[in-house]
Amino acid sequence: MKQRSAWPMPSVLNSHRKLLVLASAGLLGMAGLADAVGQDDLAEMPDWRSAELVFEIEWGEERLDTIAVSPDGLHLAMTAQGQLDVFGMELGEHRHRLSGHLAAGMDMALPVSSLTFSPDGRLLATTSWSQGVSPEASLILWDLATGEARLALAEGQGCHDAAFTPDATALWASCGAGVQRYSLANGEMTSDLGDRPVEAIALHPEGEILASVAANVGPDPEVSQRIVLWGLSRQGANQIGVLEVGASVTDLAFTPDGRHLVAQGQGDEQRQTPRQVTVWDWQRAVIVHRHALLDSTPVAMSPDGTILAGGFRDGLLLALDGTPLEHGILIRQQGGADALAFGPSGEEVVWAGKPPTFPTAVVRLWRTKTANQAPGQTGESDYQVIELPEAGTTDDPVALARELYGLREPNALIEETVTLRRLSGGDSVVTLRLDGLKDDSVRAIRYRLHFTPADEGRWRLDEVGRQQRCRRGGIDPDEWITQLCP
């Protein structure tokens, strides 16, 4: 199922926070980092370790199909088994029960295949596709002020996905045997391209490129493994390229800067291809990142395009390059997700699923804080402040962190991860983490090193904090603590 507003919309690009992650190999110094990515890239980012539960909504059914958050941050839409509801994002209050997609000639709600908010957050587009049963309207635009349908389109064709144009004057939708463009002024279809059912579409932030992938419903399964790129203009649409994925694709999205195309695939047992997310440099037709998935939960992208949320093998939150992000979202208590979505600020994640001990599904909003802590704020509630080493100043905080607390020699069993973050006041924080320690009591250690600017482009280490994860003693193995492990 699609959760289109989980993929970023052009209208929410005002929140542009980036995480700069340095893996244990190929680390760059501070000066090299500034040259490589630019000073703007060393900006604040949400500190997901501080994530807190804001509210919980009891759904009443076994599972949810998909969720979406409006770009203005006011509405949360969710659907399951044809039921379609809208809640407020601030308090989780119920606002509308939409009538949904009814089967033609029957009083029966059909499953919703995608939820897509307009860039201004005022409209919600929903689609429906069901084998053997035709809806009265396969594409509906809902007015969120009233909860009423403004346009009912595509009749019984069946629609899989939809995407608003950046100026919100039109809507592309994959209905019937192709992809159509509808005017929002009067519902008129102004373009029709392709000749087969389409599973997923994505519109470039500038609105001039459309990516599509065919549904796996015909005799040739390989059509669902090819992403077709279309060039759009006033004169029409032309196919400009094809990306060979090698597995059936279920979701597509461009990153907000338009440089990358993100595709979620089902996997292929015959080819021994796992469920995965591939990140494409679509202009060069090459895969730049590949991330394995444990389940088919639709992947969500943060509004700035730097973070992915999903059922990844390496964790719930990944940087676009695949580096796992530390967070305080209680996955062990929640279980696997049915659906995920980011809020427009990039500081909220909505998780939907059925926790192991719950009778029905719930929706939880987790909210974090921007990582802008000042010196002295890494106390016992966060990190245990430890004795400061005699380090003097350095021109490379990352190298100094590795020298002081990193691996002394390569070890295939211990994973070292180093993260560099520039704070809004000009200070910098390096986090060094060691996982898989061969210790009877300690399974992981995390150090936080706080640096302040010194003279001539150098940095002074002024505070070091430490946390650990324990193997025993009745302590949750995923919990970071400041006291010594038993």
Short mmCIF file of C-alpha atoms in Angstrom, two decimals:
data_model
loop_
_atom_site.label_atom_id
_atom_site.label_comp_id
_atom_site.label_asym_id
_atom_site.label_seq_id
_atom_site.Cartn_x
_atom_site.Cartn_y
_atom_site.Cartn_z
CA MET A 1 0.00 0.00 0.00
CA LYS A 2 1.12 3.53 -0.75
CA GLN A 3 1.68 6.25 1.82
CA ARG A 4 2.58 9.04 -0.52
CA SER A 5 3.00 11.88 1.94
CA ALA A 6 5.56 9.75 3.72
CA TRP A 7 7.65 10.67 0.68
CA PRO A 8 8.58 14.37 0.86
CA MET A 9 6.56 17.03 -0.93
CA PRO A 10 8.19 20.12 -2.46
CA SER A 11 6.21 22.37 -0.13
CA VAL A 12 7.91 21.11 3.02
CA LEU A 13 11.49 21.81 2.03
CA ASN A 14 11.75 24.69 4.49
CA SER A 15 13.02 22.16 7.03
CA HIS A 16 16.48 21.28 5.74
CA ARG A 17 18.44 19.47 8.42
CA LYS A 18 21.20 17.10 7.47
CA LEU A 19 23.06 14.35 9.25
CA LEU A 20 26.68 13.84 8.33
CA VAL A 21 27.64 10.26 9.18
CA LEU A 22 31.15 8.90 8.93
CA ALA A 23 31.58 5.14 8.83
CA SER A 24 34.58 3.51 10.46
CA ALA A 25 36.34 3.36 7.11
CA GLY A 26 37.13 6.31 4.88
CA LEU A 27 36.73 9.01 7.54
CA LEU A 28 37.39 12.64 6.64
CA GLY A 29 38.86 15.35 8.81
CA MET A 30 36.89 18.47 9.73
CA ALA A 31 38.52 20.59 7.04
CA GLY A 32 37.96 17.90 4.44
CA LEU A 33 34.33 17.61 5.47
CA ALA A 34 33.68 21.28 4.96
CA ASP A 35 35.27 21.15 1.52
CA ALA A 36 33.46 17.95 0.54
CA VAL A 37 29.90 18.76 1.55
CA GLY A 38 29.82 22.49 2.18
CA GLN A 39 29.16 24.38 5.40
CA ASP A 40 25.39 24.28 4.86
CA ASP A 41 25.46 20.49 5.14
CA LEU A 42 26.88 20.71 8.66
CA ALA A 43 23.52 21.87 10.00
CA GLU A 44 21.38 20.84 12.92
CA MET A 45 19.50 17.56 12.84
CA PRO A 46 16.84 16.01 15.07
CA ASP A 47 18.37 14.12 17.98
CA TRP A 48 16.36 10.91 17.75
CA ARG A 49 17.77 9.65 21.04
CA SER A 50 15.43 12.12 22.76
CA ALA A 51 12.30 10.83 20.99
CA GLU A 52 9.24 10.90 23.26
CA LEU A 53 5.75 9.46 22.83
CA VAL A 54 3.29 12.34 22.26
CA PHE A 55 0.00 10.46 21.82
CA GLU A 56 -1.46 7.08 21.00
CA ILE A 57 -4.60 6.35 18.96
CA GLU A 58 -6.39 3.01 19.34
CA TRP A 59 -7.49 1.89 15.89
CA GLY A 60 -9.83 -0.97 16.83
CA GLU A 61 -8.78 -3.34 14.05
CA GLU A 62 -5.98 -5.90 13.75
CA ARG A 63 -3.84 -3.74 11.45
CA LEU A 64 -3.60 -0.53 9.45
CA ASP A 65 -2.88 -0.44 5.74
CA THR A 66 -1.28 2.97 5.36
CA ILE A 67 -0.87 6.38 7.02
CA ALA A 68 0.11 9.85 5.79
CA VAL A 69 0.85 13.25 7.35
CA SER A 70 -0.14 16.50 5.63
CA PRO A 71 2.70 18.88 4.60
CA ASP A 72 1.30 21.62 6.87
CA GLY A 73 1.52 19.25 9.84
CA LEU A 74 -2.18 19.55 10.74
CA HIS A 75 -3.66 16.25 9.59
CA LEU A 76 -2.93 12.55 9.94
CA ALA A 77 -4.80 10.26 7.54
CA MET A 78 -5.04 6.51 8.00
CA THR A 79 -6.87 3.64 6.39
CA ALA A 80 -7.52 -0.08 6.79
CA GLN A 81 -10.05 -2.41 5.15
CA GLY A 82 -11.69 0.51 3.37
CA GLN A 83 -12.17 2.62 6.50
CA LEU A 84 -10.71 6.11 6.01
CA ASP A 85 -10.17 8.54 8.91
CA VAL A 86 -8.46 11.90 9.49
CA PHE A 87 -7.01 12.94 12.86
CA GLY A 88 -5.33 16.07 14.17
CA MET A 89 -1.55 15.90 14.47
CA GLU A 90 -1.27 18.06 17.58
CA LEU A 91 -3.47 16.12 19.99
CA GLY A 92 -4.53 13.05 17.99
CA GLU A 93 -8.19 14.11 18.00
CA HIS A 94 -10.57 12.57 15.45
CA ARG A 95 -11.68 15.05 12.77
CA HIS A 96 -13.33 13.22 9.88
CA ARG A 97 -14.60 9.78 8.92
CA LEU A 98 -14.50 9.93 5.11
CA SER A 99 -17.03 7.90 3.16
CA GLY A 100 -14.25 6.15 1.23
CA HIS A 101 -14.41 4.24 -2.05
CA LEU A 102 -17.68 2.35 -2.41
CA ALA A 103 -18.11 -0.64 -4.70
CA ALA A 104 -20.29 0.08 -7.71
CA GLY A 105 -23.86 -0.95 -6.97
CA MET A 106 -23.04 -2.17 -3.45
CA ASP A 107 -22.85 -0.59 -0.02
CA MET A 108 -19.32 -1.89 0.57
CA ALA A 109 -16.11 0.07 1.14
CA LEU A 110 -13.15 -1.05 -0.96
CA PRO A 111 -9.49 -1.00 0.16
CA VAL A 112 -7.60 2.28 -0.27
CA SER A 113 -4.38 1.84 -2.24
CA SER A 114 -2.75 5.25 -1.61
CA LEU A 115 -3.04 8.44 0.43
CA THR A 116 -1.62 11.66 -1.05
CA PHE A 117 -1.83 15.16 0.43
CA SER A 118 -1.70 18.29 -1.73
CA PRO A 119 1.35 20.53 -1.19
CA ASP A 120 -0.72 23.04 0.83
CA GLY A 121 -2.30 20.28 2.95
CA ARG A 122 -5.88 21.25 2.09
CA LEU A 123 -6.73 18.27 -0.11
CA LEU A 124 -6.32 14.53 0.32
CA ALA A 125 -6.27 12.32 -2.78
CA THR A 126 -7.13 8.66 -2.26
CA THR A 127 -7.08 5.81 -4.76
CA SER A 128 -8.66 2.37 -4.80
CA TRP A 129 -7.94 -0.76 -6.79
CA SER A 130 -9.50 -4.14 -6.12
CA GLN A 131 -9.38 -7.26 -8.28
CA GLY A 132 -12.83 -8.32 -9.42
CA VAL A 133 -14.74 -5.39 -7.87
CA SER A 134 -14.98 -1.92 -9.43
CA PRO A 135 -15.36 1.22 -7.31
CA GLU A 136 -17.83 3.95 -8.15
CA ALA A 137 -14.85 6.35 -8.18
CA SER A 138 -11.26 5.09 -8.22
CA LEU A 139 -9.72 8.51 -7.51
CA ILE A 140 -11.27 10.92 -4.98
CA LEU A 141 -10.11 14.36 -3.83
CA TRP A 142 -11.30 15.22 -0.33
CA ASP A 143 -11.67 18.70 1.14
CA LEU A 144 -10.08 18.44 4.59
CA ALA A 145 -11.95 21.49 5.90
CA THR A 146 -15.29 19.73 5.45
CA GLY A 147 -14.46 16.05 5.02
CA GLU A 148 -16.50 16.00 1.80
CA ALA A 149 -15.43 14.80 -1.64
CA ARG A 150 -14.57 17.64 -4.01
CA LEU A 151 -13.87 15.51 -7.10
CA ALA A 152 -14.67 11.86 -7.85
CA LEU A 153 -12.68 10.64 -10.87
CA ALA A 154 -11.60 7.59 -12.91
CA GLU A 155 -14.91 5.78 -12.30
CA GLY A 156 -14.35 2.01 -12.12
CA GLN A 157 -10.90 1.90 -13.74
CA GLY A 158 -9.06 1.16 -10.50
CA CYS A 159 -6.14 3.37 -9.42
CA HIS A 160 -2.92 2.39 -7.64
CA ASP A 161 -1.12 5.66 -6.92
CA ALA A 162 -1.25 9.45 -7.25
CA ALA A 163 1.05 12.50 -7.10
CA PHE A 164 0.23 16.22 -7.06
CA THR A 165 2.12 18.61 -9.33
CA PRO A 166 4.38 21.07 -7.44
CA ASP A 167 2.02 23.99 -8.16
CA ALA A 168 -1.01 21.93 -7.00
CA THR A 169 -2.96 22.67 -10.18
CA ALA A 170 -3.05 19.06 -11.37
CA LEU A 171 -2.76 15.48 -10.21
CA TRP A 172 -1.07 12.51 -11.86
CA ALA A 173 -2.66 9.12 -11.13
CA SER A 174 -1.98 5.56 -12.26
CA CYS A 175 -5.45 4.35 -13.23
CA GLY A 176 -6.59 1.62 -15.58
CA ALA A 177 -3.96 0.86 -18.23
CA GLY A 178 -1.64 3.85 -17.83
CA VAL A 179 -0.99 7.13 -16.05
CA GLN A 180 -3.27 10.15 -16.41
CA ARG A 181 -3.01 13.84 -15.58
CA TYR A 182 -6.15 15.49 -14.15
CA SER A 183 -6.86 19.19 -13.77
CA LEU A 184 -7.86 20.12 -10.22
CA ALA A 185 -9.96 23.00 -11.51
CA ASN A 186 -12.57 20.80 -13.18
CA GLY A 187 -11.37 17.19 -13.03
CA GLU A 188 -10.66 17.07 -16.78
CA MET A 189 -8.09 14.48 -17.92
CA THR A 190 -5.43 16.38 -19.88
CA SER A 191 -2.82 13.65 -20.52
CA ASP A 192 -2.71 9.87 -20.76
CA LEU A 193 0.51 7.89 -21.15
CA GLY A 194 1.49 4.23 -21.09
CA ASP A 195 -0.48 1.14 -22.05
CA ARG A 196 -0.41 -1.13 -18.99
CA PRO A 197 -1.48 -0.97 -15.31
CA VAL A 198 1.04 0.97 -13.21
CA GLU A 199 1.84 0.09 -9.58
CA ALA A 200 3.68 3.23 -8.46
CA ILE A 201 4.60 6.69 -9.72
CA ALA A 202 6.85 9.51 -8.51
CA LEU A 203 7.00 13.10 -9.73
CA HIS A 204 10.28 15.02 -9.74
CA PRO A 205 10.20 18.12 -7.44
CA GLU A 206 10.38 20.37 -10.51
CA GLY A 207 7.47 18.51 -12.12
CA GLU A 208 9.25 17.76 -15.40
CA ILE A 209 10.14 14.08 -14.85
CA LEU A 210 7.74 11.25 -13.99
CA ALA A 211 8.93 7.81 -12.87
CA SER A 212 6.58 4.83 -13.14
CA VAL A 213 6.71 1.08 -12.66
CA ALA A 214 4.19 -1.40 -14.06
CA ALA A 215 2.02 -3.55 -11.79
CA ASN A 216 2.88 -7.24 -11.62
CA VAL A 217 -0.48 -8.39 -12.98
CA GLY A 218 0.31 -9.66 -16.49
CA PRO A 219 2.11 -12.63 -18.05
CA ASP A 220 5.49 -10.85 -17.98
CA PRO A 221 6.62 -10.29 -14.36
CA GLU A 222 9.73 -8.41 -15.46
CA VAL A 223 7.71 -5.32 -16.39
CA SER A 224 7.31 -4.67 -12.66
CA GLN A 225 11.10 -4.68 -12.31
CA ARG A 226 11.70 -1.77 -14.68
CA ILE A 227 11.32 1.88 -13.74
CA VAL A 228 10.33 3.97 -16.74
CA LEU A 229 11.34 7.65 -16.80
CA TRP A 230 9.14 10.12 -18.69
CA GLY A 231 10.01 13.64 -19.73
CA LEU A 232 6.99 15.93 -19.32
CA SER A 233 6.30 19.09 -21.29
CA ARG A 234 3.38 21.08 -22.65
CA GLN A 235 3.72 19.14 -25.88
CA GLY A 236 3.25 15.81 -24.11
CA ALA A 237 5.32 13.04 -22.51
CA ASN A 238 8.28 11.12 -23.92
CA GLN A 239 10.05 8.09 -22.51
CA ILE A 240 13.61 9.16 -21.69
CA GLY A 241 15.03 6.16 -19.85
CA VAL A 242 14.58 2.81 -18.12
CA LEU A 243 16.14 1.62 -14.84
CA GLU A 244 16.50 -2.16 -14.45
CA VAL A 245 15.88 -2.98 -10.78
CA GLY A 246 15.90 -6.80 -10.84
CA ALA A 247 12.94 -7.17 -8.44
CA SER A 248 9.31 -6.07 -8.42
CA VAL A 249 8.99 -2.45 -7.27
CA THR A 250 6.12 -1.35 -5.01
CA ASP A 251 6.99 2.27 -4.19
CA LEU A 252 8.88 5.16 -5.77
CA ALA A 253 9.98 8.62 -4.62
CA PHE A 254 12.39 11.33 -5.69
CA THR A 255 14.48 12.98 -3.00
CA PRO A 256 13.58 16.67 -2.49
CA ASP A 257 16.72 17.86 -4.27
CA GLY A 258 15.75 15.72 -7.28
CA ARG A 259 19.15 14.02 -7.45
CA HIS A 260 18.08 10.54 -6.40
CA LEU A 261 15.17 8.18 -6.99
CA VAL A 262 14.32 5.78 -4.15
CA ALA A 263 12.63 2.46 -5.03
CA GLN A 264 11.23 -0.18 -2.67
CA GLY A 265 11.30 -3.74 -3.99
CA GLN A 266 9.63 -7.00 -2.96
CA GLY A 267 12.61 -9.26 -3.58
CA ASP A 268 12.92 -12.29 -5.83
CA GLU A 269 13.50 -15.80 -4.41
CA GLN A 270 14.62 -17.26 -7.75
CA ARG A 271 17.25 -14.56 -8.17
CA GLN A 272 18.01 -14.68 -4.43
CA THR A 273 17.30 -10.95 -4.22
CA PRO A 274 16.05 -9.84 -0.78
CA ARG A 275 13.44 -7.21 -0.04
CA GLN A 276 15.34 -3.99 -0.39
CA VAL A 277 15.41 -0.27 -1.01
CA THR A 278 17.59 0.96 -3.86
CA VAL A 279 18.74 4.56 -4.13
CA TRP A 280 19.40 5.56 -7.74
CA ASP A 281 21.38 8.28 -9.40
CA TRP A 282 18.65 8.23 -12.01
CA GLN A 283 20.45 10.52 -14.47
CA ARG A 284 23.40 8.09 -14.68
CA ALA A 285 21.17 5.00 -14.24
CA VAL A 286 23.30 3.61 -11.40
CA ILE A 287 22.45 2.40 -7.89
CA VAL A 288 24.38 4.40 -5.29
CA HIS A 289 22.94 2.74 -2.15
CA ARG A 290 21.15 -0.53 -1.41
CA HIS A 291 19.44 -1.32 1.93
CA ALA A 292 18.04 -4.74 2.93
CA LEU A 293 14.53 -4.96 4.41
CA LEU A 294 13.13 -7.50 6.85
CA ASP A 295 9.49 -6.93 5.88
CA SER A 296 7.24 -5.20 3.37
CA THR A 297 6.39 -2.16 5.53
CA PRO A 298 6.31 0.88 3.19
CA VAL A 299 9.42 2.98 3.71
CA ALA A 300 9.05 6.64 4.72
CA MET A 301 11.45 9.46 3.85
CA SER A 302 12.16 12.51 6.00
CA PRO A 303 11.15 15.91 4.54
CA ASP A 304 14.77 16.80 3.74
CA GLY A 305 15.43 13.41 2.15
CA THR A 306 18.31 12.46 4.45
CA ILE A 307 16.63 9.79 6.61
CA LEU A 308 14.60 6.67 5.80
CA ALA A 309 12.27 4.86 8.22
CA GLY A 310 11.26 1.26 7.62
CA GLY A 311 11.69 -2.38 8.54
CA PHE A 312 15.38 -2.39 7.69
CA ARG A 313 17.72 -5.19 8.67
CA ASP A 314 20.01 -2.59 10.28
CA GLY A 315 17.36 -0.68 12.25
CA LEU A 316 14.26 1.51 12.09
CA LEU A 317 16.01 4.73 11.01
CA LEU A 318 18.78 4.90 8.42
CA ALA A 319 20.63 7.77 6.82
CA LEU A 320 20.13 7.73 3.05
CA ASP A 321 23.55 6.08 2.69
CA GLY A 322 22.45 3.25 5.02
CA THR A 323 24.13 4.28 8.27
CA PRO A 324 21.89 3.31 11.24
CA LEU A 325 20.74 6.21 13.43
CA GLU A 326 20.52 5.97 17.19
CA HIS A 327 17.03 6.66 18.52
CA GLY A 328 14.82 6.35 21.57
CA ILE A 329 11.76 4.86 19.86
CA LEU A 330 10.86 1.73 21.81
CA ILE A 331 10.85 -0.86 19.05
CA ARG A 332 10.98 -3.85 21.39
CA GLN A 333 7.74 -2.80 23.08
CA GLN A 334 6.03 -1.90 19.78
CA GLY A 335 6.90 -4.79 17.50
CA GLY A 336 6.91 -4.50 13.73
CA ALA A 337 5.23 -1.58 11.98
CA ASP A 338 2.35 -1.78 9.51
CA ALA A 339 3.04 1.77 8.30
CA LEU A 340 5.36 4.72 9.02
CA ALA A 341 5.37 8.44 8.20
CA PHE A 342 7.44 11.53 9.02
CA GLY A 343 5.97 14.86 10.08
CA PRO A 344 6.84 17.93 7.94
CA SER A 345 9.33 19.31 10.48
CA GLY A 346 11.40 16.15 10.28
CA GLU A 347 11.19 15.87 14.08
CA GLU A 348 8.18 13.52 14.22
CA VAL A 349 7.66 9.90 13.25
CA VAL A 350 4.23 8.27 13.19
CA TRP A 351 4.34 4.53 13.86
CA ALA A 352 1.32 2.30 13.19
CA GLY A 353 1.10 -1.36 14.11
CA LYS A 354 -0.04 -3.96 16.64
CA PRO A 355 2.25 -4.31 19.67
CA PRO A 356 2.71 -7.94 20.83
CA THR A 357 0.58 -7.53 23.97
CA PHE A 358 -2.18 -5.36 22.44
CA PRO A 359 -5.52 -6.72 21.16
CA THR A 360 -5.73 -4.21 18.28
CA ALA A 361 -3.52 -1.89 16.26
CA VAL A 362 -2.44 1.51 17.58
CA VAL A 363 -0.95 4.66 16.05
CA ARG A 364 1.82 6.41 17.98
CA LEU A 365 3.37 9.80 17.37
CA TRP A 366 7.02 10.09 18.44
CA ARG A 367 8.53 13.58 18.62
CA THR A 368 12.19 14.42 19.06
CA LYS A 369 14.24 17.54 19.65
CA THR A 370 16.81 19.28 17.48
CA ALA A 371 20.32 18.37 18.52
CA ASN A 372 21.60 21.72 19.77
CA GLN A 373 22.85 20.92 23.25
CA ALA A 374 25.37 23.31 24.76
CA PRO A 375 28.45 22.31 26.78
CA GLY A 376 27.59 20.92 30.19
CA GLN A 377 24.26 19.43 29.04
CA THR A 378 25.56 15.90 28.59
CA GLY A 379 25.03 15.07 32.26
CA GLU A 380 24.02 11.89 34.04
CA SER A 381 20.54 11.82 32.50
CA ASP A 382 22.12 11.54 29.05
CA TYR A 383 25.80 10.58 29.31
CA GLN A 384 28.04 9.97 32.30
CA VAL A 385 30.71 12.67 32.13
CA ILE A 386 34.15 11.04 32.41
CA GLU A 387 37.63 12.37 33.01
CA LEU A 388 38.85 14.62 30.22
CA PRO A 389 42.02 13.31 28.54
CA GLU A 390 45.03 15.54 27.95
CA ALA A 391 44.38 16.14 24.27
CA GLY A 392 45.15 19.81 23.63
CA THR A 393 43.66 21.13 20.37
CA THR A 394 43.17 19.35 17.05
CA ASP A 395 42.32 20.15 13.45
CA ASP A 396 40.49 16.82 13.11
CA PRO A 397 37.98 15.98 15.90
CA VAL A 398 37.00 12.70 14.24
CA ALA A 399 40.59 11.45 14.12
CA LEU A 400 41.11 12.46 17.75
CA ALA A 401 37.96 10.60 18.83
CA ARG A 402 39.16 7.45 17.11
CA GLU A 403 42.63 7.82 18.58
CA LEU A 404 41.27 8.16 22.12
CA TYR A 405 38.35 5.71 22.15
CA GLY A 406 38.25 3.79 18.85
CA LEU A 407 39.52 0.36 17.86
CA ARG A 408 43.25 -0.08 18.23
CA GLU A 409 43.32 -2.56 15.35
CA PRO A 410 40.77 -3.91 12.82
CA ASN A 411 38.31 -6.41 14.27
CA ALA A 412 35.75 -8.19 12.11
CA LEU A 413 33.46 -8.83 15.09
CA ILE A 414 33.35 -5.30 16.53
CA GLU A 415 31.61 -2.53 14.60
CA GLU A 416 32.86 1.04 15.01
CA THR A 417 30.63 3.94 13.94
CA VAL A 418 31.59 7.61 14.14
CA THR A 419 29.10 10.47 13.74
CA LEU A 420 30.00 14.15 13.37
CA ARG A 421 27.41 16.86 14.03
CA ARG A 422 27.81 20.65 13.89
CA LEU A 423 25.62 22.51 16.43
CA SER A 424 23.89 25.81 15.71
CA GLY A 425 26.23 27.78 18.01
CA GLY A 426 29.33 26.66 16.11
CA ASP A 427 30.39 23.82 18.41
CA SER A 428 30.78 20.26 17.15
CA VAL A 429 29.91 16.86 18.61
CA VAL A 430 31.53 13.56 17.67
CA THR A 431 29.79 10.35 18.73
CA LEU A 432 31.85 7.15 18.61
CA ARG A 433 30.05 3.84 19.08
CA LEU A 434 31.44 0.31 19.47
CA ASP A 435 29.03 -2.62 19.00
CA GLY A 436 29.57 -6.35 19.43
CA LEU A 437 32.09 -6.11 22.27
CA LYS A 438 33.38 -9.46 23.52
CA ASP A 439 32.76 -8.67 27.16
CA ASP A 440 30.75 -10.66 29.69
CA SER A 441 28.77 -7.63 30.87
CA VAL A 442 29.10 -4.81 28.29
CA ARG A 443 27.76 -5.36 24.75
CA ALA A 444 28.19 -1.80 23.40
CA ILE A 445 29.79 1.53 24.38
CA ARG A 446 29.00 5.00 23.09
CA TYR A 447 31.17 8.10 23.64
CA ARG A 448 30.11 11.68 23.07
CA LEU A 449 32.93 14.22 22.58
CA HIS A 450 32.05 17.92 22.65
CA PHE A 451 34.40 20.32 20.82
CA THR A 452 34.52 24.14 20.82
CA PRO A 453 36.33 26.28 18.22
CA ALA A 454 39.92 27.25 19.07
CA ASP A 455 42.38 29.47 17.21
CA GLU A 456 43.35 29.06 13.55
CA GLY A 457 40.66 26.57 12.63
CA ARG A 458 41.48 24.13 15.41
CA TRP A 459 39.14 22.51 17.93
CA ARG A 460 39.34 22.05 21.71
CA LEU A 461 37.87 19.00 23.42
CA ASP A 462 36.03 20.25 26.51
CA GLU A 463 33.78 17.35 27.57
CA VAL A 464 33.50 13.58 27.14
CA GLY A 465 30.49 11.46 28.11
CA ARG A 466 29.97 7.71 28.07
CA GLN A 467 27.03 5.28 27.91
CA GLN A 468 26.86 1.50 27.68
CA ARG A 469 24.50 -1.35 26.85
CA CYS A 470 24.56 -4.38 29.12
CA ARG A 471 24.28 -8.13 28.56
CA ARG A 472 22.82 -9.15 31.92
CA GLY A 473 21.41 -7.92 35.21
CA GLY A 474 17.79 -7.63 34.08
CA ILE A 475 18.54 -4.51 32.02
CA ASP A 476 16.91 -4.10 28.60
CA PRO A 477 19.74 -4.98 26.16
CA ASP A 478 18.69 -2.11 23.87
CA GLU A 479 18.75 0.52 26.64
CA TRP A 480 21.68 2.93 26.93
CA ILE A 481 22.58 3.50 30.59
CA THR A 482 25.12 5.67 32.41
CA GLN A 483 25.84 3.39 35.39
CA LEU A 484 28.28 0.50 35.16
CA CYS A 485 26.91 -2.80 33.86
CA PRO A 486 26.52 -5.56 36.49
#
